[in-house]
Short mmCIF file of N, CA, C and O in Angstrom, two decimals:
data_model
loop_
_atom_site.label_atom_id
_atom_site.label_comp_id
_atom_site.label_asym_id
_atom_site.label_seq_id
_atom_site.Cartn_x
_atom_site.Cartn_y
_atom_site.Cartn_z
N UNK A 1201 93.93 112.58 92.13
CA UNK A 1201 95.22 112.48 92.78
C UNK A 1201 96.27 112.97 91.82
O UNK A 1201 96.38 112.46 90.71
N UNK A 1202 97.24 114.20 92.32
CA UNK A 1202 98.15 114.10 91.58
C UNK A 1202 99.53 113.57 92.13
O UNK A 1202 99.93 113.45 93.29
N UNK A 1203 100.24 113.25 90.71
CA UNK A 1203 101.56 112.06 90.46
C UNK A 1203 102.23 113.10 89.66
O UNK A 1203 101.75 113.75 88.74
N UNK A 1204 104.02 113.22 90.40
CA UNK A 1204 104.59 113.79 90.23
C UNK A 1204 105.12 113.03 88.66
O UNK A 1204 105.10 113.51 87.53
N UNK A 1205 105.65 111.52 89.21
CA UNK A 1205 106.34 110.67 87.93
C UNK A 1205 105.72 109.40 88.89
O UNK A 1205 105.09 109.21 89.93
N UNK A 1206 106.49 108.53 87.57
CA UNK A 1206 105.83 107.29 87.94
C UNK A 1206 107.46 106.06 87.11
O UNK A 1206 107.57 105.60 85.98
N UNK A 1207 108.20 105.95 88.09
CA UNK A 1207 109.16 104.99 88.22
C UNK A 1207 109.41 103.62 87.76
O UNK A 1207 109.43 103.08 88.86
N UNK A 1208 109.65 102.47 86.74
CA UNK A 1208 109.54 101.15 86.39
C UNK A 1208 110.51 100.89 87.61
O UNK A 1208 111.01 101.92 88.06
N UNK A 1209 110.81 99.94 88.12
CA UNK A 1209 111.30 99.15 89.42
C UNK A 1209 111.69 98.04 88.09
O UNK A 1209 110.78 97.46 87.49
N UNK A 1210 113.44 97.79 87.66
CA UNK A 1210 113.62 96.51 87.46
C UNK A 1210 113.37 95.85 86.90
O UNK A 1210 113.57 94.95 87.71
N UNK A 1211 112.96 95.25 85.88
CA UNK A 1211 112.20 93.90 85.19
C UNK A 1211 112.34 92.65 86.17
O UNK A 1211 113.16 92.56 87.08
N UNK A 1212 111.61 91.94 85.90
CA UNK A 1212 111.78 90.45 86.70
C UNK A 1212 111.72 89.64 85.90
O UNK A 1212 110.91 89.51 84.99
N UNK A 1213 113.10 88.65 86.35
CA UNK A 1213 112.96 87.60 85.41
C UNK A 1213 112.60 86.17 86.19
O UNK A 1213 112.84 85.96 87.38
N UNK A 1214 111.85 85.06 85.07
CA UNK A 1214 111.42 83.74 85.24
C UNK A 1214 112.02 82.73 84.47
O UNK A 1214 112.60 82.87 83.39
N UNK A 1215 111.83 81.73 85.09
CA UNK A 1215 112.29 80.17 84.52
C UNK A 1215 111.51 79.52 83.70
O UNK A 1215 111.03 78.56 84.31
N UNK A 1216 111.02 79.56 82.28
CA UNK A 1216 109.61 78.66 81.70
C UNK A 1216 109.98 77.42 81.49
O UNK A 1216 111.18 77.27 81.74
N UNK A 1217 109.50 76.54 81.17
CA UNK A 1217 110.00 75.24 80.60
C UNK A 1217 109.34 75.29 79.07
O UNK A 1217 108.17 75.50 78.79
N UNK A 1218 110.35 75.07 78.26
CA UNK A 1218 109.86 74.87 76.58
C UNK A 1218 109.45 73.52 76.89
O UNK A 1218 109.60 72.84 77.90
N UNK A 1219 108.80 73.26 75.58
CA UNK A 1219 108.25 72.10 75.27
C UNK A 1219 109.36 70.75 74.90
O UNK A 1219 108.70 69.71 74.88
N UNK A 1220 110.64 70.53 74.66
CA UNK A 1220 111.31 70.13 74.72
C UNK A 1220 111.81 69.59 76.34
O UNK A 1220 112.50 68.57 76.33
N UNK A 1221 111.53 70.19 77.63
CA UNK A 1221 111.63 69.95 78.31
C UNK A 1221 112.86 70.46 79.51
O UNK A 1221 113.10 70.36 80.71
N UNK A 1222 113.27 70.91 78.56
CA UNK A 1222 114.93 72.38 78.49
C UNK A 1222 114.15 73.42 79.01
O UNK A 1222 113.07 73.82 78.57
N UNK A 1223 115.03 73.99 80.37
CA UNK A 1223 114.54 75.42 80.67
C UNK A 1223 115.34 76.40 79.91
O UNK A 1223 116.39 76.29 79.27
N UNK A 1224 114.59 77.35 80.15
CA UNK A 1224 115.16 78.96 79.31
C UNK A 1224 114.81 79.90 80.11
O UNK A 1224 113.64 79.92 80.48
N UNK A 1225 115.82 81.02 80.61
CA UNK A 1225 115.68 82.14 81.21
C UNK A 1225 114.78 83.48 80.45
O UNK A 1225 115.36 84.35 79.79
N UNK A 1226 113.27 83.45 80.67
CA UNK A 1226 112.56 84.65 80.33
C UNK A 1226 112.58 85.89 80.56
O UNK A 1226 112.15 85.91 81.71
N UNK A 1227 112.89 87.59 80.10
CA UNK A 1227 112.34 88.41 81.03
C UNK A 1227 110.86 88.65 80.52
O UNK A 1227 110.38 88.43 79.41
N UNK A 1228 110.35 89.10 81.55
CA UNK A 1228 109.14 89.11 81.33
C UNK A 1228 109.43 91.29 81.74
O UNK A 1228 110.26 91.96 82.35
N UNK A 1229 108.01 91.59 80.85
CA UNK A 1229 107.58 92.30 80.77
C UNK A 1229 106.80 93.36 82.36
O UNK A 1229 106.39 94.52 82.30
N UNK A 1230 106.81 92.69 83.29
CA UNK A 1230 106.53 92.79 84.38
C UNK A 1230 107.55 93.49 85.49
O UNK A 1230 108.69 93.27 85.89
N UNK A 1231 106.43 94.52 85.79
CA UNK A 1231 107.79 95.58 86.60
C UNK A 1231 106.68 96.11 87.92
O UNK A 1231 105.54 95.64 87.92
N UNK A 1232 107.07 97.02 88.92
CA UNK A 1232 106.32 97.30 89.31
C UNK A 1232 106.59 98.79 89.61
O UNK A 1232 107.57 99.44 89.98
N UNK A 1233 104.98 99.11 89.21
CA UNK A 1233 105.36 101.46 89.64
C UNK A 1233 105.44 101.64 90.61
O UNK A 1233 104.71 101.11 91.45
N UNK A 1234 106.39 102.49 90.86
CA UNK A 1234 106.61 103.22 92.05
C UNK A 1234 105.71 104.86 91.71
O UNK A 1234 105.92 105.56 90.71
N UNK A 1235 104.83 105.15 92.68
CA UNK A 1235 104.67 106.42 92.19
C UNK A 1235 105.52 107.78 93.27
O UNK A 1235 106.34 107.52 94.15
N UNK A 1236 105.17 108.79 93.01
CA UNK A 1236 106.14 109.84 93.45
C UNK A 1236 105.12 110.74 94.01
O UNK A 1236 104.08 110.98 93.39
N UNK A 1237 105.34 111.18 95.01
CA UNK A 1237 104.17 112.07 95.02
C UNK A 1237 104.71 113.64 96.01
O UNK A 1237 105.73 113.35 96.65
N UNK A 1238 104.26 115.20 96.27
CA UNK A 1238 105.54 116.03 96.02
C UNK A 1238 105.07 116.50 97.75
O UNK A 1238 104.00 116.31 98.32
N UNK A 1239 106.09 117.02 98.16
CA UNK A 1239 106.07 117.16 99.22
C UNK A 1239 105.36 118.48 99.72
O UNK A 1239 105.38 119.26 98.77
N UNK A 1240 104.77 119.05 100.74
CA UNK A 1240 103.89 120.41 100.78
C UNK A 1240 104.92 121.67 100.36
O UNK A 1240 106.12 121.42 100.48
N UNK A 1241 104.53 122.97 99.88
CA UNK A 1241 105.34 123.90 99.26
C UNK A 1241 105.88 124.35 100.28
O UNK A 1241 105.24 124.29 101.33
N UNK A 1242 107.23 124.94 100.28
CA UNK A 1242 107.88 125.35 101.19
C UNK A 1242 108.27 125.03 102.16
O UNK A 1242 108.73 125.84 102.97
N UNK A 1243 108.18 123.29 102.45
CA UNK A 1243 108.47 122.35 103.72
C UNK A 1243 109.77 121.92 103.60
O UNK A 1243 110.00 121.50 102.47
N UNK A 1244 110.63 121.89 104.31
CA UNK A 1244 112.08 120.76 104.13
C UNK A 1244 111.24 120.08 105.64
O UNK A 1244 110.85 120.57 106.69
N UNK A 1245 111.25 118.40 104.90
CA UNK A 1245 110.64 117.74 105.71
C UNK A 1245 111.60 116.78 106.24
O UNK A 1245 112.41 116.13 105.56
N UNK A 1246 111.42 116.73 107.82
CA UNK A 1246 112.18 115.62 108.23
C UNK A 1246 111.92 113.71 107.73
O UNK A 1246 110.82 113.23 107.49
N UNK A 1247 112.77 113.22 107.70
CA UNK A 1247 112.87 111.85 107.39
C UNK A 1247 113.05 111.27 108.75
O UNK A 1247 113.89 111.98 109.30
N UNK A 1248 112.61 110.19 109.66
CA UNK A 1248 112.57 109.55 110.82
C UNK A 1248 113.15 107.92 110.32
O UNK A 1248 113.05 107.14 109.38
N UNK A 1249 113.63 108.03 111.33
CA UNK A 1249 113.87 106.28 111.42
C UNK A 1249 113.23 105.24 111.27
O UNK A 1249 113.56 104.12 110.86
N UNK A 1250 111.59 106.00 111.87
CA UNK A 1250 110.49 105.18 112.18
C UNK A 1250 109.21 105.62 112.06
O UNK A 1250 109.31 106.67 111.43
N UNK A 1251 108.11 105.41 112.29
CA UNK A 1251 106.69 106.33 111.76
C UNK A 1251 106.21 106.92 113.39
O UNK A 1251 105.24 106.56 114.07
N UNK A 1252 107.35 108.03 113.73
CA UNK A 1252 106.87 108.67 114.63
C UNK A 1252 107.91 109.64 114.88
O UNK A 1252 109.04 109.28 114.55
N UNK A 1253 107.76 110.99 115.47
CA UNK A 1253 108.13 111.86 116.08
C UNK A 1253 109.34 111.17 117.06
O UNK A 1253 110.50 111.26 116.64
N UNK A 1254 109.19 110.69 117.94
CA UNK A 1254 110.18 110.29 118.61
C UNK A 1254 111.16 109.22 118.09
O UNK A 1254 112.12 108.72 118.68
N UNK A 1255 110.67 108.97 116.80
CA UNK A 1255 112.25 108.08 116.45
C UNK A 1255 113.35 109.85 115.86
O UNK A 1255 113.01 111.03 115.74
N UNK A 1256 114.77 109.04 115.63
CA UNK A 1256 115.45 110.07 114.93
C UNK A 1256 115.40 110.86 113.66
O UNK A 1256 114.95 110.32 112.65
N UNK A 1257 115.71 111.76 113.65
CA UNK A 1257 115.68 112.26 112.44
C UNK A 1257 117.42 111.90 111.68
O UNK A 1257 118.57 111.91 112.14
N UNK A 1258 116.78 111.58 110.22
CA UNK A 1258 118.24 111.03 109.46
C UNK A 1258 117.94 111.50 108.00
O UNK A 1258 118.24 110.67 107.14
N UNK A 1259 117.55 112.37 107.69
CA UNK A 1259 117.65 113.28 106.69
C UNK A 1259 116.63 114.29 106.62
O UNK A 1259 115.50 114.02 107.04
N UNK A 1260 116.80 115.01 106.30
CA UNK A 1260 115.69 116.45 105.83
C UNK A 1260 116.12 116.71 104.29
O UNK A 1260 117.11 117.01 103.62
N UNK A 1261 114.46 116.32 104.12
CA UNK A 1261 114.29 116.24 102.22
C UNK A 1261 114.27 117.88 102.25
O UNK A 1261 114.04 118.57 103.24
N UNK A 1262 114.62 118.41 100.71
CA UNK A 1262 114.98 119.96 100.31
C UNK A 1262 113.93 120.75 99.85
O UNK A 1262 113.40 120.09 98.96
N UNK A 1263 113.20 122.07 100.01
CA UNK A 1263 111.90 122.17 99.49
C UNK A 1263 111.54 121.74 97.92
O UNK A 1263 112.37 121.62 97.02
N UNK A 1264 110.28 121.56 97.84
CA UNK A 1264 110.09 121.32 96.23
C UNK A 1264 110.54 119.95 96.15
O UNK A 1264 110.80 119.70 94.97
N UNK A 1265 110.87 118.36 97.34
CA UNK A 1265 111.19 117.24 96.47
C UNK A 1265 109.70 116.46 97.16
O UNK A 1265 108.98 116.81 98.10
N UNK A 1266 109.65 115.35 96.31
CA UNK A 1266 108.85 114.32 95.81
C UNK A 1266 109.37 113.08 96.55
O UNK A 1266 110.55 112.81 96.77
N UNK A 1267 108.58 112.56 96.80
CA UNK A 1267 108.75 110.87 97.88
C UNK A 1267 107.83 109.94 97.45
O UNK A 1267 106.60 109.94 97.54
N UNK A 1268 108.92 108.80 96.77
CA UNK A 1268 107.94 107.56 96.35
C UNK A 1268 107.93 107.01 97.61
O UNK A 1268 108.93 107.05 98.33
N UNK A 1269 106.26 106.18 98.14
CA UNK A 1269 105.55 105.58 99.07
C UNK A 1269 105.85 104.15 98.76
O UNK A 1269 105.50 103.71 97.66
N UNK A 1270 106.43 103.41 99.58
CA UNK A 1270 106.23 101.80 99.24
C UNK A 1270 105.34 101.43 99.98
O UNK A 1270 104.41 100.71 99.61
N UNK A 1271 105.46 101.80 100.89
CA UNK A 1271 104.07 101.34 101.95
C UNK A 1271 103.44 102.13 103.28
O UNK A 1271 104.30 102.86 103.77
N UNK A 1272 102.56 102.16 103.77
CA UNK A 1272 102.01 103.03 104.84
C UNK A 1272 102.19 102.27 106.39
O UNK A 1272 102.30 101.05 106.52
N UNK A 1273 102.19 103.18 107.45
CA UNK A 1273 101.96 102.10 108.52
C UNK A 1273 101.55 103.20 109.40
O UNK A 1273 102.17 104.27 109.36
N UNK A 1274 100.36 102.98 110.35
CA UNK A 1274 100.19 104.25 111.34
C UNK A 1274 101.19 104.49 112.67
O UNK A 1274 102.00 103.57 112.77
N UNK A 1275 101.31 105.49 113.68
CA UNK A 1275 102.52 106.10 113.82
C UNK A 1275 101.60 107.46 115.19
O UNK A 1275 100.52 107.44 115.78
N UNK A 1276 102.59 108.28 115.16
CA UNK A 1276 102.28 109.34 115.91
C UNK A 1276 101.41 109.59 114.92
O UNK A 1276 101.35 109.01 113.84
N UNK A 1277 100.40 110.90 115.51
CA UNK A 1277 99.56 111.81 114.94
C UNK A 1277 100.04 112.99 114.86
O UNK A 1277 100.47 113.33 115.97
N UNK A 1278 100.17 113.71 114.15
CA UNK A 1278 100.28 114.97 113.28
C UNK A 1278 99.97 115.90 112.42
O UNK A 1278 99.89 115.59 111.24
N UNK A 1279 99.79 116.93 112.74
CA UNK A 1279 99.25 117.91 112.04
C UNK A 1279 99.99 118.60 110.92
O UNK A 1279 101.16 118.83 111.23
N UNK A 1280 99.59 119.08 109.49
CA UNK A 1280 100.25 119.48 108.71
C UNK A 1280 99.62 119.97 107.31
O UNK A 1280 98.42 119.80 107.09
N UNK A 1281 100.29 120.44 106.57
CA UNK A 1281 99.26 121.30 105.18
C UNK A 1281 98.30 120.24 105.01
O UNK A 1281 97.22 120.70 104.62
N UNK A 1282 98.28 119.16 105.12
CA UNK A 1282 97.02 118.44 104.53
C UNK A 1282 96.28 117.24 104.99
O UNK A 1282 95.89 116.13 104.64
N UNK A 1283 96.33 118.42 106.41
CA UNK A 1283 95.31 117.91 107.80
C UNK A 1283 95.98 117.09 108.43
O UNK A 1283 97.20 117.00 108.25
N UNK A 1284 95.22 116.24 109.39
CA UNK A 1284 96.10 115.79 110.66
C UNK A 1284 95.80 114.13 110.50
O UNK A 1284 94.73 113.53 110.51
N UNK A 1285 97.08 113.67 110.35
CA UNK A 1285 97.07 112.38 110.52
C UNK A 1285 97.75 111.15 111.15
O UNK A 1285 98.77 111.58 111.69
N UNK A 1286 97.67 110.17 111.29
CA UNK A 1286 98.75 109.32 112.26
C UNK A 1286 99.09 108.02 111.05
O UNK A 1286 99.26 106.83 111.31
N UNK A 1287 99.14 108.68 109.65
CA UNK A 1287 99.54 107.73 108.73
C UNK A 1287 101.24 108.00 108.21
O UNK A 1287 101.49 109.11 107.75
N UNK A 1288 102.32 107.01 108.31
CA UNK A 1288 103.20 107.27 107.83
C UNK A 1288 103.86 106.74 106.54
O UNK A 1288 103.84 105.52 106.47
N UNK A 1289 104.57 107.52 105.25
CA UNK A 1289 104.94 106.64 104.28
C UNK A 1289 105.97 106.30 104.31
O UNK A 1289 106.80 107.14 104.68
N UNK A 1290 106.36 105.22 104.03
CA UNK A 1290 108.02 104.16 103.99
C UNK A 1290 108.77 105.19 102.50
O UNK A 1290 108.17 105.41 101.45
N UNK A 1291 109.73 105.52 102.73
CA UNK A 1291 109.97 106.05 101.01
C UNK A 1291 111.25 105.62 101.21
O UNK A 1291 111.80 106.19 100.27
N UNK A 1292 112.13 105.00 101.80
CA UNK A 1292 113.32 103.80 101.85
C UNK A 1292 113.33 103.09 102.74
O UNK A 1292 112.45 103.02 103.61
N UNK A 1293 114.52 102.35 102.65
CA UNK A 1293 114.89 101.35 103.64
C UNK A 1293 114.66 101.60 105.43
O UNK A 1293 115.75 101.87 105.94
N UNK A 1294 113.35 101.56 106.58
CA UNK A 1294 114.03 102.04 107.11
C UNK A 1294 113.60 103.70 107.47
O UNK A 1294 113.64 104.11 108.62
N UNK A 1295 113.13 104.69 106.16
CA UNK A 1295 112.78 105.50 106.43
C UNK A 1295 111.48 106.44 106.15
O UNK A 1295 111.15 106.39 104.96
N UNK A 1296 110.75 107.20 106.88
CA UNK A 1296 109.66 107.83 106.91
C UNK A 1296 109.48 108.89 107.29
O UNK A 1296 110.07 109.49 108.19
N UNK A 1297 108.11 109.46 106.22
CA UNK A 1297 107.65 110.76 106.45
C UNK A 1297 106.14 110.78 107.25
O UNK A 1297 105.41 109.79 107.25
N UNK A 1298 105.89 111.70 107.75
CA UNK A 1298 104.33 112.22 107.88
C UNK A 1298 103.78 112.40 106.83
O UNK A 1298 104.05 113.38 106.13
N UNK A 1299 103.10 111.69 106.57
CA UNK A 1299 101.67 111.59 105.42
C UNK A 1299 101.09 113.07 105.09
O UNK A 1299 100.71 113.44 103.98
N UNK A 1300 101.10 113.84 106.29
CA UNK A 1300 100.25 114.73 106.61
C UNK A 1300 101.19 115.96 105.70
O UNK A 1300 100.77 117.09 105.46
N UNK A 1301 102.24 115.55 105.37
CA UNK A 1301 103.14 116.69 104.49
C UNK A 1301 103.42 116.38 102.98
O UNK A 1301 104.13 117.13 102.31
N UNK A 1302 102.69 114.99 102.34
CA UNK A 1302 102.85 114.72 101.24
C UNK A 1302 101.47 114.55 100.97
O UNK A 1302 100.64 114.02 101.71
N UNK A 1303 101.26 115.12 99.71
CA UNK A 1303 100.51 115.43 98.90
C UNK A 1303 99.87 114.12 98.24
O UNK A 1303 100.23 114.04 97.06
N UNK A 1304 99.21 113.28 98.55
CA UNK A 1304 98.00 112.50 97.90
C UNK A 1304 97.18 112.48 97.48
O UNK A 1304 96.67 111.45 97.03
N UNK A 1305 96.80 113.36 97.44
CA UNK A 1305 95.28 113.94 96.59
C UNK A 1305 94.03 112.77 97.37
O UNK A 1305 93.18 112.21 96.68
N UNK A 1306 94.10 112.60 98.51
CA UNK A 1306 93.02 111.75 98.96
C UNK A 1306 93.63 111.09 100.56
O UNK A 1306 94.70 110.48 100.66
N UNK A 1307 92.61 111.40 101.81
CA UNK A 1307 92.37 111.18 102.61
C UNK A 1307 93.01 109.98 102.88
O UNK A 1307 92.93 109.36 101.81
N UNK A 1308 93.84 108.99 104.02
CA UNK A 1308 93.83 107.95 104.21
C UNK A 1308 94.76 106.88 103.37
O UNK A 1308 95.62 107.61 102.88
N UNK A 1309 94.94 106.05 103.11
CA UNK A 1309 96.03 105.12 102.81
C UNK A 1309 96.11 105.21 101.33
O UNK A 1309 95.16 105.58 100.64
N UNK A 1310 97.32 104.84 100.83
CA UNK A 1310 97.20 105.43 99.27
C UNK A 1310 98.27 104.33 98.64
O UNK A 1310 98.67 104.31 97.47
N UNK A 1311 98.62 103.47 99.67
CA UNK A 1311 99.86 102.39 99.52
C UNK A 1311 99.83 101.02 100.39
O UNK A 1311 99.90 101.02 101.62
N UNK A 1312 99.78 100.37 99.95
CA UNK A 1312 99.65 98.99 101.22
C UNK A 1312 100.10 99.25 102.42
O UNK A 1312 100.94 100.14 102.44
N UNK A 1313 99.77 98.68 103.61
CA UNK A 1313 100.55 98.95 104.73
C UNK A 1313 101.64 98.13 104.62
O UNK A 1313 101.73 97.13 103.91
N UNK A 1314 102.76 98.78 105.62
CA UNK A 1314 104.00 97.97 105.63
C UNK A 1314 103.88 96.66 106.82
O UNK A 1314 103.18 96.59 107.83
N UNK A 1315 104.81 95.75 106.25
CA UNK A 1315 104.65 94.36 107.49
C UNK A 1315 105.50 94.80 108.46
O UNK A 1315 105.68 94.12 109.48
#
């Protein structure tokens, strides 16, 4: 699979309790990757509302960009450089691409599904 970049998301912080019995605000070391992955050559791909053809379109990414996946959810079916599929990726709030135009280097889900 190729990965365009690979994103830290934030640190997260926790509450420990010292041994004294006094809390103390930790950050912890704990982040989570976002990976990036690039869109087919020469595509300006539409962005949908929703994981299908018939929702709206609300942006068209520029040729040559990259879309981090938070999560997958299936959708219309579609055909595209890298075969035909009815998988869609979340890459914001809200919005989605056809799977079938981003580059995963592998068949089928590549990101949790979305709730």
């Amino acid at each position: 699979m190729s990965v365009d970049r690979i994103e830290e998301v934030g640190p997260a912080e926790r509450v420990d309790e010292v041994a004294s019995g006094a809390e103390e605000a930790v950050t912890t070391a704990a982040s989570t990757a976002v990976r990036y992955y690039p869109v087919a050559p020469g595509v300006r791909l539409n962005v949908r509302s929703g994981p299908g053809t018939q929702y709206n379109i609300v942006r068209v990414l520029a040729e040559g960009a990259s879309v981090p996946i938070y999560c997958q959810t299936p959708g219309t079916t579609v055909s595209g450089p890298y075969g035909t599929s009815n998988i869609w990726d979340n890459v914001s709030n809200g919005e989605y691409v056809a799977d079938a135009y981003v580059y995963t280097g592998r068949d089928g889900y590549v990101a949790s599904r979305c709730l």
